Amino acid sequence: MGTPHDRQTRRLQSDRGLSRWKLIAGAVSVTALIALFATSLARSPNPAFTVLAGVVTVLLVSAMAWGVLRSRRGRE
């Protein structure tokens, strides 16, 4: 048996409540990076910026996918 506060402690230590907000923040970041990439393609002030925006976008998406897969494996 536990104390009445055990349930609240487990809930606060769980990452399930934050995972939705993490995904939303990641999606907003990816959307902003894609918009920067598209803007840099249209205006093309500096080709290096276009390449950098593309690389950062791909790295962010792959890191998010790896994190989601890792968290889902941990639940199963």
GROMACS .gro file of N, CA, C and O in nm:
model
  304
    1MET      N    1   0.084  -0.117   0.000
    1MET     CA    2   0.000   0.000   0.000
    1MET      C    3   0.089   0.124   0.000
    1MET      O    4   0.202   0.121   0.041
    2GLY      N    5   0.031   0.230  -0.044
    2GLY     CA    6   0.107   0.353  -0.051
    2GLY      C    7   0.033   0.467   0.014
    2GLY      O    8  -0.077   0.452   0.068
    3THR      N    9   0.094   0.578   0.008
    3THR     CA   10   0.032   0.698   0.063
    3THR      C   11  -0.060   0.760  -0.041
    3THR      O   12  -0.050   0.728  -0.160
    4PRO      N   13  -0.147   0.849  -0.002
    4PRO     CA   14  -0.237   0.913  -0.099
    4PRO      C   15  -0.164   0.995  -0.205
    4PRO      O   16  -0.217   1.021  -0.311
    5HIS      N   17  -0.043   1.034  -0.175
    5HIS     CA   18   0.031   1.118  -0.268
    5HIS      C   19   0.108   1.038  -0.372
    5HIS      O   20   0.170   1.095  -0.461
    6ASP      N   21   0.107   0.905  -0.363
    6ASP     CA   22   0.181   0.822  -0.458
    6ASP      C   23   0.131   0.839  -0.601
    6ASP      O   24   0.209   0.845  -0.695
    7ARG      N   25   0.000   0.846  -0.617
    7ARG     CA   26  -0.056   0.860  -0.751
    7ARG      C   27  -0.014   0.992  -0.814
    7ARG      O   28   0.025   0.998  -0.930
    8GLN      N   29  -0.021   1.099  -0.738
    8GLN     CA   30   0.019   1.229  -0.790
    8GLN      C   31   0.169   1.232  -0.820
    8GLN      O   32   0.212   1.288  -0.920
    9THR      N   33   0.248   1.169  -0.738
    9THR     CA   34   0.393   1.165  -0.761
    9THR      C   35   0.424   1.091  -0.889
    9THR      O   36   0.506   1.135  -0.969
   10ARG      N   37   0.359   0.977  -0.910
   10ARG     CA   38   0.381   0.901  -1.034
   10ARG      C   39   0.337   0.981  -1.155
   10ARG      O   40   0.402   0.978  -1.258
   11ARG      N   41   0.226   1.053  -1.144
   11ARG     CA   42   0.177   1.133  -1.255
   11ARG      C   43   0.273   1.247  -1.288
   11ARG      O   44   0.298   1.278  -1.404
   12LEU      N   45   0.329   1.310  -1.186
   12LEU     CA   46   0.423   1.419  -1.210
   12LEU      C   47   0.554   1.369  -1.270
   12LEU      O   48   0.618   1.438  -1.348
   13GLN      N   49   0.594   1.247  -1.236
   13GLN     CA   50   0.718   1.192  -1.288
   13GLN      C   51   0.700   1.131  -1.426
   13GLN      O   52   0.798   1.106  -1.495
   14SER      N   53   0.578   1.107  -1.466
   14SER     CA   54   0.551   1.049  -1.596
   14SER      C   55   0.570   1.153  -1.706
   14SER      O   56   0.543   1.271  -1.688
   15ASP      N   57   0.615   1.106  -1.821
   15ASP     CA   58   0.640   1.195  -1.934
   15ASP      C   59   0.520   1.199  -2.028
   15ASP      O   60   0.522   1.270  -2.127
   16ARG      N   61   0.416   1.124  -1.999
   16ARG     CA   62   0.302   1.115  -2.091
   16ARG      C   63   0.232   1.249  -2.109
   16ARG      O   64   0.189   1.283  -2.218
   17GLY      N   65   0.220   1.327  -2.002
   17GLY     CA   66   0.153   1.456  -2.013
   17GLY      C   67   0.232   1.556  -2.095
   17GLY      O   68   0.175   1.640  -2.163
   18LEU      N   69   0.362   1.547  -2.091
   18LEU     CA   70   0.445   1.640  -2.165
   18LEU      C   71   0.469   1.598  -2.308
   18LEU      O   72   0.506   1.680  -2.391
   19SER      N   73   0.451   1.471  -2.339
   19SER     CA   74   0.484   1.424  -2.474
   19SER      C   75   0.399   1.493  -2.580
   19SER      O   76   0.449   1.523  -2.689
   20ARG      N   77   0.274   1.518  -2.552
   20ARG     CA   78   0.189   1.588  -2.649
   20ARG      C   79   0.241   1.728  -2.675
   20ARG      O   80   0.250   1.772  -2.789
   21TRP      N   81   0.280   1.798  -2.569
   21TRP     CA   82   0.330   1.935  -2.585
   21TRP      C   83   0.466   1.936  -2.654
   21TRP      O   84   0.498   2.029  -2.728
   22LYS      N   85   0.546   1.834  -2.629
   22LYS     CA   86   0.675   1.824  -2.698
   22LYS      C   87   0.654   1.805  -2.848
   22LYS      O   88   0.723   1.865  -2.930
   23LEU      N   89   0.557   1.720  -2.884
   23LEU     CA   90   0.529   1.699  -3.026
   23LEU      C   91   0.474   1.825  -3.092
   23LEU      O   92   0.509   1.857  -3.206
   24ILE      N   93   0.389   1.898  -3.022
   24ILE     CA   94   0.334   2.022  -3.077
   24ILE      C   95   0.446   2.125  -3.096
   24ILE      O   96   0.455   2.189  -3.201
   25ALA      N   97   0.533   2.138  -2.998
   25ALA     CA   98   0.645   2.233  -3.010
   25ALA      C   99   0.738   2.192  -3.123
   25ALA      O  100   0.787   2.277  -3.198
   26GLY      N  101   0.762   2.063  -3.138
   26GLY     CA  102   0.846   2.016  -3.248
   26GLY      C  103   0.783   2.041  -3.383
   26GLY      O  104   0.851   2.081  -3.478
   27ALA      N  105   0.652   2.020  -3.393
   27ALA     CA  106   0.584   2.045  -3.520
   27ALA      C  107   0.586   2.193  -3.557
   27ALA      O  108   0.605   2.228  -3.674
   28VAL      N  109   0.571   2.280  -3.457
   28VAL     CA  110   0.579   2.424  -3.483
   28VAL      C  111   0.720   2.461  -3.529
   28VAL      O  112   0.737   2.540  -3.624
   29SER      N  113   0.821   2.403  -3.467
   29SER     CA  114   0.960   2.431  -3.506
   29SER      C  115   0.987   2.385  -3.649
   29SER      O  116   1.051   2.456  -3.727
   30VAL      N  117   0.940   2.265  -3.681
   30VAL     CA  118   0.961   2.213  -3.817
   30VAL      C  119   0.888   2.299  -3.919
   30VAL      O  120   0.942   2.330  -4.026
   31THR      N  121   0.767   2.343  -3.886
   31THR     CA  122   0.692   2.429  -3.977
   31THR      C  123   0.766   2.562  -4.000
   31THR      O  124   0.774   2.609  -4.114
   32ALA      N  125   0.821   2.618  -3.893
   32ALA     CA  126   0.896   2.743  -3.908
   32ALA      C  127   1.021   2.722  -3.993
   32ALA      O  128   1.055   2.806  -4.079
   33LEU      N  129   1.090   2.610  -3.973
   33LEU     CA  130   1.211   2.584  -4.053
   33LEU      C  131   1.177   2.559  -4.200
   33LEU      O  132   1.250   2.602  -4.289
   34ILE      N  133   1.066   2.492  -4.226
   34ILE     CA  134   1.024   2.470  -4.365
   34ILE      C  135   0.988   2.603  -4.430
   34ILE      O  136   1.021   2.628  -4.546
   35ALA      N  137   0.923   2.690  -4.354
   35ALA     CA  138   0.889   2.823  -4.407
   35ALA      C  139   1.016   2.903  -4.437
   35ALA      O  140   1.026   2.970  -4.540
   36LEU      N  141   1.115   2.895  -4.348
   36LEU     CA  142   1.243   2.962  -4.374
   36LEU      C  143   1.311   2.906  -4.498
   36LEU      O  144   1.368   2.980  -4.578
   37PHE      N  145   1.306   2.774  -4.512
   37PHE     CA  146   1.367   2.709  -4.629
   37PHE      C  147   1.297   2.755  -4.758
   37PHE      O  148   1.363   2.789  -4.856
   38ALA      N  149   1.165   2.756  -4.757
   38ALA     CA  150   1.091   2.798  -4.876
   38ALA      C  151   1.117   2.946  -4.908
   38ALA      O  152   1.134   2.982  -5.025
   39THR      N  153   1.125   3.029  -4.805
   39THR     CA  154   1.154   3.170  -4.827
   39THR      C  155   1.295   3.188  -4.884
   39THR      O  156   1.317   3.269  -4.975
   40SER      N  157   1.389   3.111  -4.833
   40SER     CA  158   1.526   3.124  -4.883
   40SER      C  159   1.537   3.074  -5.027
   40SER      O  160   1.620   3.123  -5.103
   41LEU      N  161   1.454   2.978  -5.065
   41LEU     CA  162   1.454   2.933  -5.205
   41LEU      C  163   1.399   3.041  -5.297
   41LEU      O  164   1.449   3.062  -5.407
   42ALA      N  165   1.294   3.108  -5.252
   42ALA     CA  166   1.231   3.211  -5.336
   42ALA      C  167   1.318   3.335  -5.347
   42ALA      O  168   1.330   3.393  -5.454
   43ARG      N  169   1.378   3.375  -5.238
   43ARG     CA  170   1.456   3.499  -5.239
   43ARG      C  171   1.603   3.472  -5.270
   43ARG      O  172   1.670   3.556  -5.324
   44SER      N  173   1.652   3.360  -5.227
   44SER     CA  174   1.792   3.314  -5.241
   44SER      C  175   1.895   3.424  -5.217
   44SER      O  176   1.973   3.458  -5.305
   45PRO      N  177   1.896   3.482  -5.095
   45PRO     CA  178   1.996   3.583  -5.065
   45PRO      C  179   2.136   3.523  -5.053
   45PRO      O  180   2.234   3.585  -5.089
   46ASN      N  181   2.141   3.402  -5.005
   46ASN     CA  182   2.269   3.336  -4.986
   46ASN      C  183   2.245   3.185  -4.999
   46ASN      O  184   2.169   3.127  -4.921
   47PRO      N  185   2.309   3.118  -5.093
   47PRO     CA  186   2.286   2.974  -5.108
   47PRO      C  187   2.326   2.893  -4.985
   47PRO      O  188   2.268   2.787  -4.959
   48ALA      N  189   2.421   2.941  -4.909
   48ALA     CA  190   2.462   2.869  -4.789
   48ALA      C  191   2.348   2.864  -4.687
   48ALA      O  192   2.331   2.764  -4.617
   49PHE      N  193   2.269   2.971  -4.677
   49PHE     CA  194   2.157   2.973  -4.585
   49PHE      C  195   2.052   2.869  -4.625
   49PHE      O  196   1.994   2.803  -4.539
   50THR      N  197   2.029   2.854  -4.753
   50THR     CA  198   1.932   2.755  -4.801
   50THR      C  199   1.976   2.615  -4.762
   50THR      O  200   1.897   2.534  -4.713
   51VAL      N  201   2.102   2.585  -4.783
   51VAL     CA  202   2.155   2.453  -4.747
   51VAL      C  203   2.149   2.434  -4.595
   51VAL      O  204   2.108   2.327  -4.547
   52LEU      N  205   2.187   2.534  -4.519
   52LEU     CA  206   2.184   2.525  -4.373
   52LEU      C  207   2.042   2.503  -4.322
   52LEU      O  208   2.019   2.419  -4.234
   53ALA      N  209   1.945   2.576  -4.376
   53ALA     CA  210   1.805   2.559  -4.333
   53ALA      C  211   1.755   2.418  -4.366
   53ALA      O  212   1.685   2.357  -4.286
   54GLY      N  213   1.792   2.367  -4.483
   54GLY     CA  214   1.752   2.232  -4.519
   54GLY      C  215   1.813   2.126  -4.429
   54GLY      O  216   1.746   2.033  -4.384
   55VAL      N  217   1.941   2.141  -4.399
   55VAL     CA  218   2.010   2.044  -4.312
   55VAL      C  219   1.953   2.047  -4.171
   55VAL      O  220   1.927   1.942  -4.110
   56VAL      N  221   1.930   2.166  -4.117
   56VAL     CA  222   1.874   2.178  -3.982
   56VAL      C  223   1.734   2.118  -3.977
   56VAL      O  224   1.698   2.049  -3.881
   57THR      N  225   1.654   2.140  -4.080
   57THR     CA  226   1.520   2.082  -4.085
   57THR      C  227   1.525   1.931  -4.085
   57THR      O  228   1.454   1.864  -4.009
   58VAL      N  229   1.610   1.874  -4.168
   58VAL     CA  230   1.622   1.728  -4.175
   58VAL      C  231   1.672   1.671  -4.042
   58VAL      O  232   1.621   1.569  -3.994
   59LEU      N  233   1.770   1.736  -3.981
   59LEU     CA  234   1.821   1.688  -3.853
   59LEU      C  235   1.715   1.695  -3.743
   59LEU      O  236   1.703   1.603  -3.662
   60LEU      N  237   1.638   1.803  -3.741
   60LEU     CA  238   1.533   1.817  -3.640
   60LEU      C  239   1.424   1.711  -3.658
   60LEU      O  240   1.381   1.649  -3.561
   61VAL      N  241   1.383   1.688  -3.781
   61VAL     CA  242   1.279   1.587  -3.806
   61VAL      C  243   1.330   1.448  -3.769
   61VAL      O  244   1.258   1.369  -3.708
   62SER      N  245   1.453   1.417  -3.803
   62SER     CA  246   1.506   1.285  -3.770
   62SER      C  247   1.523   1.268  -3.619
   62SER      O  248   1.497   1.160  -3.564
   63ALA      N  249   1.565   1.373  -3.549
   63ALA     CA  250   1.576   1.365  -3.403
   63ALA      C  251   1.440   1.346  -3.338
   63ALA      O  252   1.426   1.269  -3.242
   64MET      N  253   1.339   1.415  -3.390
   64MET     CA  254   1.204   1.398  -3.335
   64MET      C  255   1.153   1.257  -3.360
   64MET      O  256   1.094   1.196  -3.272
   65ALA      N  257   1.175   1.205  -3.479
   65ALA     CA  258   1.129   1.069  -3.511
   65ALA      C  259   1.200   0.967  -3.423
   65ALA      O  260   1.137   0.874  -3.372
   66TRP      N  261   1.330   0.984  -3.402
   66TRP     CA  262   1.404   0.892  -3.317
   66TRP      C  263   1.353   0.898  -3.173
   66TRP      O  264   1.336   0.795  -3.109
   67GLY      N  265   1.324   1.018  -3.124
   67GLY     CA  266   1.271   1.033  -2.989
   67GLY      C  267   1.134   0.970  -2.972
   67GLY      O  268   1.105   0.907  -2.871
   68VAL      N  269   1.048   0.987  -3.072
   68VAL     CA  270   0.914   0.927  -3.065
   68VAL      C  271   0.925   0.775  -3.068
   68VAL      O  272   0.859   0.706  -2.990
   69LEU      N  273   1.007   0.721  -3.155
   69LEU     CA  274   1.024   0.576  -3.162
   69LEU      C  275   1.082   0.521  -3.033
   69LEU      O  276   1.039   0.416  -2.984
   70ARG      N  277   1.178   0.591  -2.975
   70ARG     CA  278   1.238   0.546  -2.850
   70ARG      C  279   1.139   0.548  -2.736
   70ARG      O  280   1.132   0.455  -2.655
   71SER      N  281   1.053   0.650  -2.731
   71SER     CA  282   0.955   0.657  -2.623
   71SER      C  283   0.846   0.553  -2.639
   71SER      O  284   0.795   0.500  -2.543
   72ARG      N  285   0.810   0.523  -2.763
   72ARG     CA  286   0.707   0.421  -2.785
   72ARG      C  287   0.759   0.282  -2.754
   72ARG      O  288   0.685   0.196  -2.709
   73ARG      N  289   0.887   0.256  -2.780
   73ARG     CA  290   0.945   0.127  -2.745
   73ARG      C  291   0.951   0.108  -2.595
   73ARG      O  292   0.936  -0.002  -2.545
   74GLY      N  293   0.972   0.218  -2.523
   74GLY     CA  294   0.979   0.211  -2.377
   74GLY      C  295   0.845   0.179  -2.314
   74GLY      O  296   0.838   0.119  -2.208
   75ARG      N  297   0.736   0.217  -2.378
   75ARG     CA  298   0.602   0.191  -2.324
   75ARG      C  299   0.558   0.047  -2.346
   75ARG      O  300   0.477  -0.005  -2.273
   76GLU      N  301   0.610  -0.015  -2.449
   76GLU     CA  302   0.564  -0.151  -2.482
   76GLU      C  303   0.633  -0.256  -2.402
   76GLU      O  304   0.719  -0.248  -2.331
   0.00000   0.00000   0.00000
